[in-house]
Tab-separated table of C-alpha atoms and ligand atoms in Angstrom:
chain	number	residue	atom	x	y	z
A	1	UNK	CA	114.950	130.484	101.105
A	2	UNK	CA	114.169	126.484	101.121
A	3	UNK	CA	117.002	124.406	99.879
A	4	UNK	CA	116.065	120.454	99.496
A	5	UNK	CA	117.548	118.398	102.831
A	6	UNK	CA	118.869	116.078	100.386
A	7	UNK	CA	120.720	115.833	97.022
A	8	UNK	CA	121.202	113.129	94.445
A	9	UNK	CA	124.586	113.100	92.603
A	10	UNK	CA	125.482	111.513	89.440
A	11	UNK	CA	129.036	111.288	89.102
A	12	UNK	CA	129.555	111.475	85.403
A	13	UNK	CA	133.454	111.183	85.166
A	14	UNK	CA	134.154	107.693	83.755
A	15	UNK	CA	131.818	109.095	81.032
A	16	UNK	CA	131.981	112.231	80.231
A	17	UNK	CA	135.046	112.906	82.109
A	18	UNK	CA	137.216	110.394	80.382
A	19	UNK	CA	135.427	110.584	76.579
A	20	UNK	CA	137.327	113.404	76.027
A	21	UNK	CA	140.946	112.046	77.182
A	22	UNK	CA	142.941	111.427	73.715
A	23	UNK	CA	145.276	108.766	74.968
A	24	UNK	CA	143.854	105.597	75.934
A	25	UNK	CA	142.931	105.200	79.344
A	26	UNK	CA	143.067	101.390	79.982
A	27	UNK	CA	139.775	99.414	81.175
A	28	UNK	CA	140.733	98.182	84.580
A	29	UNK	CA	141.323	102.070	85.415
A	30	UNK	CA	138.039	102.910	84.689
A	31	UNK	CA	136.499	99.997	86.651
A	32	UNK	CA	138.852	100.891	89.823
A	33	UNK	CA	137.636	103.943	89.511
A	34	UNK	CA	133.659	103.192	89.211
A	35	UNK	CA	134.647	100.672	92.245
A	36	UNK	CA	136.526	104.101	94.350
A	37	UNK	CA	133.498	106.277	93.290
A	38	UNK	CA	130.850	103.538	94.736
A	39	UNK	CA	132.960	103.073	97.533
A	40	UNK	CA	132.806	107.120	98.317
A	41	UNK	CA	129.381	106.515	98.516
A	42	UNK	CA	128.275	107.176	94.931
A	43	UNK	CA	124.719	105.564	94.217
A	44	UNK	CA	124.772	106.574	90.646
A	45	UNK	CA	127.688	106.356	88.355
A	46	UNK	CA	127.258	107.067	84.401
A	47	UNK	CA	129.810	104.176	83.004
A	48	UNK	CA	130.255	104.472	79.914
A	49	UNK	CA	128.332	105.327	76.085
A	50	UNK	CA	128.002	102.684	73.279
A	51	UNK	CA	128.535	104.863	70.811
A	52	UNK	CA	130.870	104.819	67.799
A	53	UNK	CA	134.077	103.766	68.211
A	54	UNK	CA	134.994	105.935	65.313
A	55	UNK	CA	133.238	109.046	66.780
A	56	UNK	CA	134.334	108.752	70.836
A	57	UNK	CA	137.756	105.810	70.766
A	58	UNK	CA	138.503	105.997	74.362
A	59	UNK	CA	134.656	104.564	74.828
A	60	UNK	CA	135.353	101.700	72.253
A	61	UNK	CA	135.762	99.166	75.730
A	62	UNK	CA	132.359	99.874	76.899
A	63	UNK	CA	131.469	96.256	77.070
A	64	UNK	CA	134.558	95.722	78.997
A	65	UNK	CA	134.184	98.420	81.448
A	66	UNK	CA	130.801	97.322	82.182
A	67	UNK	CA	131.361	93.618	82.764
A	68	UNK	CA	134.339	94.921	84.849
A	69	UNK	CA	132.288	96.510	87.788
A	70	UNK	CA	131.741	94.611	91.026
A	71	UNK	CA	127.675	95.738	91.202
A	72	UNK	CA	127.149	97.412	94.610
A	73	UNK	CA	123.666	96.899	95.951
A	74	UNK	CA	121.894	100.528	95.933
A	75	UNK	CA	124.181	101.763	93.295
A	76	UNK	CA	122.711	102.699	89.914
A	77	UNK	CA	124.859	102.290	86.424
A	78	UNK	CA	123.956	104.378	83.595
A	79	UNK	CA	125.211	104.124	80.049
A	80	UNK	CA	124.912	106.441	77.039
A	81	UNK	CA	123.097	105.261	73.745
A	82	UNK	CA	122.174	107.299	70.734
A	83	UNK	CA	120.778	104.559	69.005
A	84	UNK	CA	119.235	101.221	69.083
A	85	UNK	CA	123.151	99.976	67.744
A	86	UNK	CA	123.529	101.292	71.024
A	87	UNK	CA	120.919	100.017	72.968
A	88	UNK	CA	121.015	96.419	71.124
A	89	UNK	CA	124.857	96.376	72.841
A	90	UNK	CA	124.082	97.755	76.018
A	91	UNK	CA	121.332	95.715	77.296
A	92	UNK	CA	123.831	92.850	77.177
A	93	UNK	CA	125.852	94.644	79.795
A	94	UNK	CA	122.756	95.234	82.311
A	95	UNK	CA	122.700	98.758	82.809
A	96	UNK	CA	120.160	100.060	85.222
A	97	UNK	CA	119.401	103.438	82.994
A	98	UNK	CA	120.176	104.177	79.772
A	99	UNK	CA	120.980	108.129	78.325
A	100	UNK	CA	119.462	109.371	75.138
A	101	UNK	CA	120.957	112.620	74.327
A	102	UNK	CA	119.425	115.209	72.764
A	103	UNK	CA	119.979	119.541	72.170
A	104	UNK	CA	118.536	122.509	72.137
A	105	UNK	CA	121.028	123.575	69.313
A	106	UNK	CA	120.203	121.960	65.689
A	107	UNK	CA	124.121	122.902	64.855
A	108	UNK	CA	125.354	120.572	67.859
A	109	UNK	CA	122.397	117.804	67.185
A	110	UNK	CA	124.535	117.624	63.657
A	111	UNK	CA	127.948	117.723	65.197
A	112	UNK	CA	127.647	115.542	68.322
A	113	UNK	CA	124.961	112.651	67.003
A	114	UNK	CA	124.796	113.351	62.882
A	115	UNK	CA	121.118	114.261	62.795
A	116	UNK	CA	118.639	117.071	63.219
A	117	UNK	CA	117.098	117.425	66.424
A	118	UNK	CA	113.885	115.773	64.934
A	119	UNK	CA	115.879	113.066	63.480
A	120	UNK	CA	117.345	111.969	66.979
A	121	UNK	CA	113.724	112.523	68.564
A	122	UNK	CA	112.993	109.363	66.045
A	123	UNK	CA	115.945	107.393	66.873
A	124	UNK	CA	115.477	107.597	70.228
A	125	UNK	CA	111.828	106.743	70.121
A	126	UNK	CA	112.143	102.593	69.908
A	127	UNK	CA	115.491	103.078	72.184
A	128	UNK	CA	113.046	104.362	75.035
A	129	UNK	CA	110.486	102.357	74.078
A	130	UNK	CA	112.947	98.963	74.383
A	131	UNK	CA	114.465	100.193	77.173
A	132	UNK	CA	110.861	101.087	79.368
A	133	UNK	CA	110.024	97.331	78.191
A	134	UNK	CA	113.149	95.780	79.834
A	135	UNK	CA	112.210	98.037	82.980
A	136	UNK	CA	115.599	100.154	82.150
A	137	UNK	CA	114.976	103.834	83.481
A	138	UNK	CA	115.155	106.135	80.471
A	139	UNK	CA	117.061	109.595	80.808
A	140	UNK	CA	117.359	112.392	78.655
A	141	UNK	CA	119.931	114.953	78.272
A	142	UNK	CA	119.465	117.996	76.756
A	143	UNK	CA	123.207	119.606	75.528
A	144	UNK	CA	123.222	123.322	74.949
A	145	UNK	CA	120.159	124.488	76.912
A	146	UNK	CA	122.171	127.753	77.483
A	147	UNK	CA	124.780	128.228	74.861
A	148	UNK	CA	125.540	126.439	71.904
A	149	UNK	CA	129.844	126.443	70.613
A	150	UNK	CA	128.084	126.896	67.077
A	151	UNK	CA	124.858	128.790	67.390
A	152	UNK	CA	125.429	130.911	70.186
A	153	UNK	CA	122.938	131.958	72.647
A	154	UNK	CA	120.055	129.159	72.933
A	155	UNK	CA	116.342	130.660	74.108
A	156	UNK	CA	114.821	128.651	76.767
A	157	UNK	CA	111.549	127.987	74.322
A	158	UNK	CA	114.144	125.765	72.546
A	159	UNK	CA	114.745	123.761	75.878
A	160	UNK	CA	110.796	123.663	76.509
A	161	UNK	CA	110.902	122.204	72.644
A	162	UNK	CA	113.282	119.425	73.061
A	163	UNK	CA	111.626	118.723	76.660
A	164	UNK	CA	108.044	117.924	75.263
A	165	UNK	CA	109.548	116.309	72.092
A	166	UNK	CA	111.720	113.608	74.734
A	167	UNK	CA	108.164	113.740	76.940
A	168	UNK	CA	106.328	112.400	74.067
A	169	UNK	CA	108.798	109.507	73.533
A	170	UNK	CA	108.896	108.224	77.067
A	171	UNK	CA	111.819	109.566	78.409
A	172	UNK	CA	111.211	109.545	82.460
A	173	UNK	CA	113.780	112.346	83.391
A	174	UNK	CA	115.998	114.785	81.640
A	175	UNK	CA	119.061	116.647	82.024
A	176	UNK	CA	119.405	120.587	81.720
A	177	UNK	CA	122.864	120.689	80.346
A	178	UNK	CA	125.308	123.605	79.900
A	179	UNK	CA	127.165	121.825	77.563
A	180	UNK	CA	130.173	124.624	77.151
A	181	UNK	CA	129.905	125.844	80.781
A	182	UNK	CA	128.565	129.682	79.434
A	183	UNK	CA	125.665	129.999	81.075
A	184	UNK	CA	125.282	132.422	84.778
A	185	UNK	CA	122.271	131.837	87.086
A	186	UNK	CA	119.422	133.762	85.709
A	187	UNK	CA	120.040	132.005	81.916
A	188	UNK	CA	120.393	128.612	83.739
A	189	UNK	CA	116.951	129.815	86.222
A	190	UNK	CA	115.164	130.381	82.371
A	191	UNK	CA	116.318	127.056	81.537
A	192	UNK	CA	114.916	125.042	84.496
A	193	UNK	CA	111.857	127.171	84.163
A	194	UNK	CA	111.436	125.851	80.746
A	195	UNK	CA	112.227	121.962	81.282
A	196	UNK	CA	109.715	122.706	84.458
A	197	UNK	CA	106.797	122.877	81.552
A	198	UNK	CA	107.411	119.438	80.877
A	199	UNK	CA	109.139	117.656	83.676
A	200	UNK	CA	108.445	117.915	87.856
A	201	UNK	CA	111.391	118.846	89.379
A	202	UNK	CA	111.904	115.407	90.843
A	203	UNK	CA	112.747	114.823	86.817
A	204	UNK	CA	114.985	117.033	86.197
A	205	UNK	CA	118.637	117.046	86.991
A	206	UNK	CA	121.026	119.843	86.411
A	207	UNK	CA	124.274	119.080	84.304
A	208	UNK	CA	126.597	121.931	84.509
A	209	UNK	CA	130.152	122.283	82.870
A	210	UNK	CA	132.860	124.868	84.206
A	211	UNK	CA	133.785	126.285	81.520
A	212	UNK	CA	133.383	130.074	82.823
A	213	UNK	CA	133.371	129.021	86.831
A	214	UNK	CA	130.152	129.292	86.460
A	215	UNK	CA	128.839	125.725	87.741
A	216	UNK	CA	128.255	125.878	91.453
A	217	UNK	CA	126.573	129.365	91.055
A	218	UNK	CA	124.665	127.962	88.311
A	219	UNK	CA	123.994	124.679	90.868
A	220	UNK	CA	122.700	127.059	93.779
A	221	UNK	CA	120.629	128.827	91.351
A	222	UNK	CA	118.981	125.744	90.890
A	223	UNK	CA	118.818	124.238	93.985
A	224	UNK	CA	116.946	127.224	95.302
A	225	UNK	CA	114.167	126.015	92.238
A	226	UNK	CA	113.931	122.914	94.511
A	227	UNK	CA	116.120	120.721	91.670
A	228	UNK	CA	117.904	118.280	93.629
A	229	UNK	CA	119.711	115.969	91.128
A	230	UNK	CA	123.175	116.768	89.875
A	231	UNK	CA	125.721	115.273	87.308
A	232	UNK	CA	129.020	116.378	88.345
A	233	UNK	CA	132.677	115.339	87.417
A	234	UNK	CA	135.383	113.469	89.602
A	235	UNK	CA	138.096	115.536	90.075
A	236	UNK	CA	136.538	118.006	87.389
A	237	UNK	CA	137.166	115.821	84.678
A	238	UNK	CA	136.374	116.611	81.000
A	239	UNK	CA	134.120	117.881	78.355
A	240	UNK	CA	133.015	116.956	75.049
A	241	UNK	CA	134.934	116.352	72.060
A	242	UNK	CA	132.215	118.008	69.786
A	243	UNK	CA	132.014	121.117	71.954
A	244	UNK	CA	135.494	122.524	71.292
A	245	UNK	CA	136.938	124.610	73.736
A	246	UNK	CA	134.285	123.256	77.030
A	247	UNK	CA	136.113	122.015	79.808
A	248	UNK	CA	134.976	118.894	82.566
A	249	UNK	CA	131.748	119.020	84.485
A	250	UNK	CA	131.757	120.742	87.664
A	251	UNK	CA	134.112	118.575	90.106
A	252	UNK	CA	132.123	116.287	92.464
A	253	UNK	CA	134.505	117.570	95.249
A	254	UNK	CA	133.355	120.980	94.809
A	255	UNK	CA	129.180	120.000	95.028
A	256	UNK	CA	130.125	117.941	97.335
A	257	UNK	CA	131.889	120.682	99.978
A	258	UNK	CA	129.220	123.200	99.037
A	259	UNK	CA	126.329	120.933	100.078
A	260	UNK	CA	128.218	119.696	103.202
A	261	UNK	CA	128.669	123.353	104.241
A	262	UNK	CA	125.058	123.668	103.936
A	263	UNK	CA	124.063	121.020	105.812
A	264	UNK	CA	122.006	119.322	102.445
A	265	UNK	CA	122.733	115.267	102.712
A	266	UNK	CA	124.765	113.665	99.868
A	267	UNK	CA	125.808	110.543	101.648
A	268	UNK	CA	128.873	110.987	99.946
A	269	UNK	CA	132.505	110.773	101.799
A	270	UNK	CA	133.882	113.780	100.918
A	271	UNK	CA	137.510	112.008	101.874
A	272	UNK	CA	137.520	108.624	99.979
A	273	UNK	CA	135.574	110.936	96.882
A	274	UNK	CA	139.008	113.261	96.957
A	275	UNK	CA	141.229	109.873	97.241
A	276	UNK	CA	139.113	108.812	94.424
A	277	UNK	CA	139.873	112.418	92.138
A	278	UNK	CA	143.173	111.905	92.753
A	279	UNK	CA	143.530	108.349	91.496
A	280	UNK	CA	142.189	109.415	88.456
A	281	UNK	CA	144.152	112.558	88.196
A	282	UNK	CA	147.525	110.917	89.115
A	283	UNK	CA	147.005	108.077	86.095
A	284	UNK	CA	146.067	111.471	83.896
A	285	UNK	CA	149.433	112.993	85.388
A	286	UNK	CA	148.035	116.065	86.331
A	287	UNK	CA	146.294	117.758	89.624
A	288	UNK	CA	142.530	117.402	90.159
A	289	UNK	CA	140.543	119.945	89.029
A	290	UNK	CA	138.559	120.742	91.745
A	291	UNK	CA	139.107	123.652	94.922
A	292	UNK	CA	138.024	121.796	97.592
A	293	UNK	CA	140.517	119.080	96.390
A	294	UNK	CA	143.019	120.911	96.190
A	295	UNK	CA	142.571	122.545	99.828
A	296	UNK	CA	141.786	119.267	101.181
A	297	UNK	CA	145.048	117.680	100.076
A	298	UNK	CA	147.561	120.511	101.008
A	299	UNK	CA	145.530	120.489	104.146
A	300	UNK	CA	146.233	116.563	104.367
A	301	UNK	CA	150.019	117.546	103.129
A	302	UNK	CA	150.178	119.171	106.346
B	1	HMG	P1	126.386	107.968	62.126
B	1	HMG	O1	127.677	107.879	61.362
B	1	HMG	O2	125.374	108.964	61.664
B	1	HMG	O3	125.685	106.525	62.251
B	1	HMG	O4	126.724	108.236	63.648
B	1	HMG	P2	125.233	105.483	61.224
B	1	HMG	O5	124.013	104.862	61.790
B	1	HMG	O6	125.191	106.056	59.835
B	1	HMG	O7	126.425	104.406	61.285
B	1	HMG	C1	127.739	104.707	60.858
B	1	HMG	C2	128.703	103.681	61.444
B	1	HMG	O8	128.696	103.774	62.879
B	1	HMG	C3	128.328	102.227	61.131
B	1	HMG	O9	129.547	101.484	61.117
B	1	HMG	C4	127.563	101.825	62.359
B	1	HMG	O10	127.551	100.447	62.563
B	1	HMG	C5	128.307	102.533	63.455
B	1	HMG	P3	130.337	101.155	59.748
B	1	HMG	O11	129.325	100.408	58.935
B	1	HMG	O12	130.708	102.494	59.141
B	1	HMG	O13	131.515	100.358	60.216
B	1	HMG	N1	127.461	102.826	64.629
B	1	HMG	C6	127.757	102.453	65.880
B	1	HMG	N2	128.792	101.800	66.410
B	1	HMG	C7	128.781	101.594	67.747
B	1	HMG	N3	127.789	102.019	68.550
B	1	HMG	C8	126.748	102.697	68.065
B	1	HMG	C9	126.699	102.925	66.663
B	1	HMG	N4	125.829	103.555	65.874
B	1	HMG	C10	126.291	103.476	64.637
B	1	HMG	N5	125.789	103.125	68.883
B	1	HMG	C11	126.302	108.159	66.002
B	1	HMG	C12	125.714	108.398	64.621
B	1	HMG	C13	125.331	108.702	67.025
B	1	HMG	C14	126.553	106.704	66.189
B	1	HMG	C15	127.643	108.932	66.075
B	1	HMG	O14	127.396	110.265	65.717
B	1	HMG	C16	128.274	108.884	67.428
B	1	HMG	O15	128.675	107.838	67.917
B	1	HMG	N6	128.415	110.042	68.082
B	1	HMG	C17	129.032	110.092	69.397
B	1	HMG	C18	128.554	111.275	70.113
B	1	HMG	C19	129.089	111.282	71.516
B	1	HMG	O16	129.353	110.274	72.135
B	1	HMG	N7	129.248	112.525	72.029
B	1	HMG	C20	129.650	112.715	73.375
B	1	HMG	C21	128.575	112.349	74.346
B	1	HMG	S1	127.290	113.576	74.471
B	1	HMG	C22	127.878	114.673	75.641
B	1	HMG	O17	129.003	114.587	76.054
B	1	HMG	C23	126.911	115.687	76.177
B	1	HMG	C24	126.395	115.360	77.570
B	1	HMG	O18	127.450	115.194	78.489
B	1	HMG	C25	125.481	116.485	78.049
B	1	HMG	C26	126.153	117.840	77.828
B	1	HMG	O19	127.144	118.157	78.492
B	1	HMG	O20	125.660	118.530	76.939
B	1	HMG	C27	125.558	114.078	77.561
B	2	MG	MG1	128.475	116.846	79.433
């Protein structure tokens, strides 16, 4: 079996981890904590979305956050944006990739972004098409490539679907997301297969929630498919508020250990990452969610 030497992690936590969080989590601790993840060796770090205030609050200071960040050289910033409302605000703030985001589920398309899955394909046409013509790198997720909260099992032709349909706009790489954290390895292994008809597998990142304890089997599932790009979650942070019931990402910590242990490169500190978990967790007032944090700090404890 051939794992890749190196992997590529995209900590999603100031995103996706924090969206969810119902009391307001102030601007200047989501900077410091962009700053702690950078400084763990991070190269990319998905900020923030510009989407509706109304919709997702706690991202209402997306502006702020992003004018916040002291810009490390090497480091990529990504930002979320369903539309070209979005896109219009974002570009003021520089990002270096924008995130359209798309599923495999028409019942979630409705619930998360207020359109059909063809209706977002056409919002999200000019937003790539914008963003490629300010040299922005254009990413695509795709929620509920395994499960949908609303729909239920999701076949993999419907991940091949939304694939092509985000192909055809432009979009240069896409997530495979398990949006509720349902799916096991073989389900996720259909999944990948499926983006794989559409996307190399430098292009394709896996985006795993934790719902079931399911994400690092589902990330060596795909790591032995050669995918080498991962979004994970600071100190397990999250999920998403239109997925009731889904819990954070994967932790970082916990990719992070397992790829250590196997000798696959991260260039992450796996030490300043945890310090950086548990700043997070401690403004949160509650532990990190993540193992290997957890271990590592009793260990520390003595
Ligand atoms: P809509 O209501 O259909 O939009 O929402 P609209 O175009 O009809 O506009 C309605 C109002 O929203 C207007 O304001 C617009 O100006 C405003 P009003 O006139 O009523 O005062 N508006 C905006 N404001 C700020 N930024 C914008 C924007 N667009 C419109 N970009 C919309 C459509 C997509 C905006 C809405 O449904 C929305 O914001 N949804 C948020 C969805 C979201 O953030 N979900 C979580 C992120 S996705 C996720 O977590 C999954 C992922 O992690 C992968 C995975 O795990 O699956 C990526
Ligand atoms: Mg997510």
């Amino acid at each position: 079996m051939k794992y890749p030497s190196k992997v590529k992690i995209v900590d999603v936590g100031p995103r996706d981890g924090l969206q969810n969080e119902k009391a307001p989590v102030p601007a200047s601790v989501k900077i410091e904590l962009v700053h702690r993840l950078q400084d763990a060796g991070l190269t990319e770090i998905e900020v923030t979305s510009f989407v509706s205030p109304k919709w997702v609050p706690q991202m209402a200071d997306a502006a702020d956050v992003m004018a916040g960040i002291t810009r490390k050289p090497g480091v990529r910033y990504s930002v979320l944006t369903p539309n070209m409302k979005g896109f219009e605000a974002a570009v003021l703030s520089k990002p270096d990739e924008i995130v359209v985001f798309a599923a495999a589920s028409e019942a979630f398309s409705q619930r998360n972004i207020n359109c059909s899955i063809e209706e977002s394909i056409e919002r999200f046409r000019p937003v790539a098409e914008a963003a490629r013509a300010s040299n922005i790198h254009v990413r695509g997720a795709i929620s509920c490539a395994v499960g949908c909260p609303y729909e239920g099992e999701i076949a993999p032709e419907r991940v091949a679907m939304v694939a092509r349909l985000l192909k055809e706009i432009g979009v240069q790489h896409i997530g495979v997301a398990d949006t509720i954290g349902v799916g096991t390895p073989v389900k996720v292994e259909r999944a990948m297969e499926a983006a794989l008809q559409h996307y190399g597998v430098d292009d394709i990142s896996g985006h795993f929630h934790d719902t079931y304890g399911q994400a690092l089997g589902n990330t060596l599932a795909s790591l032995q498919m050669g995918i080498w790009q991962y979004d994970t979650s600071s100190a397990g942070l999250g999920g998403c508020p239109y997925a009731k019931g889904a819990t954070g990402n994967v932790a970082t910590e916990d990719v992070v250990y397992m790829l250590q242990g196997m000798g696959i490169e991260t260039g992450i500190d796996l030490d300043k990452l945890i310090d950086a978990g548990k700043f997070i967790s401690d403004f949160l007032e509650r532990k990190p969610n993540s193992r290997a944090s957890t271990a590592l700090l009793n260990k520390r404890a003595g």
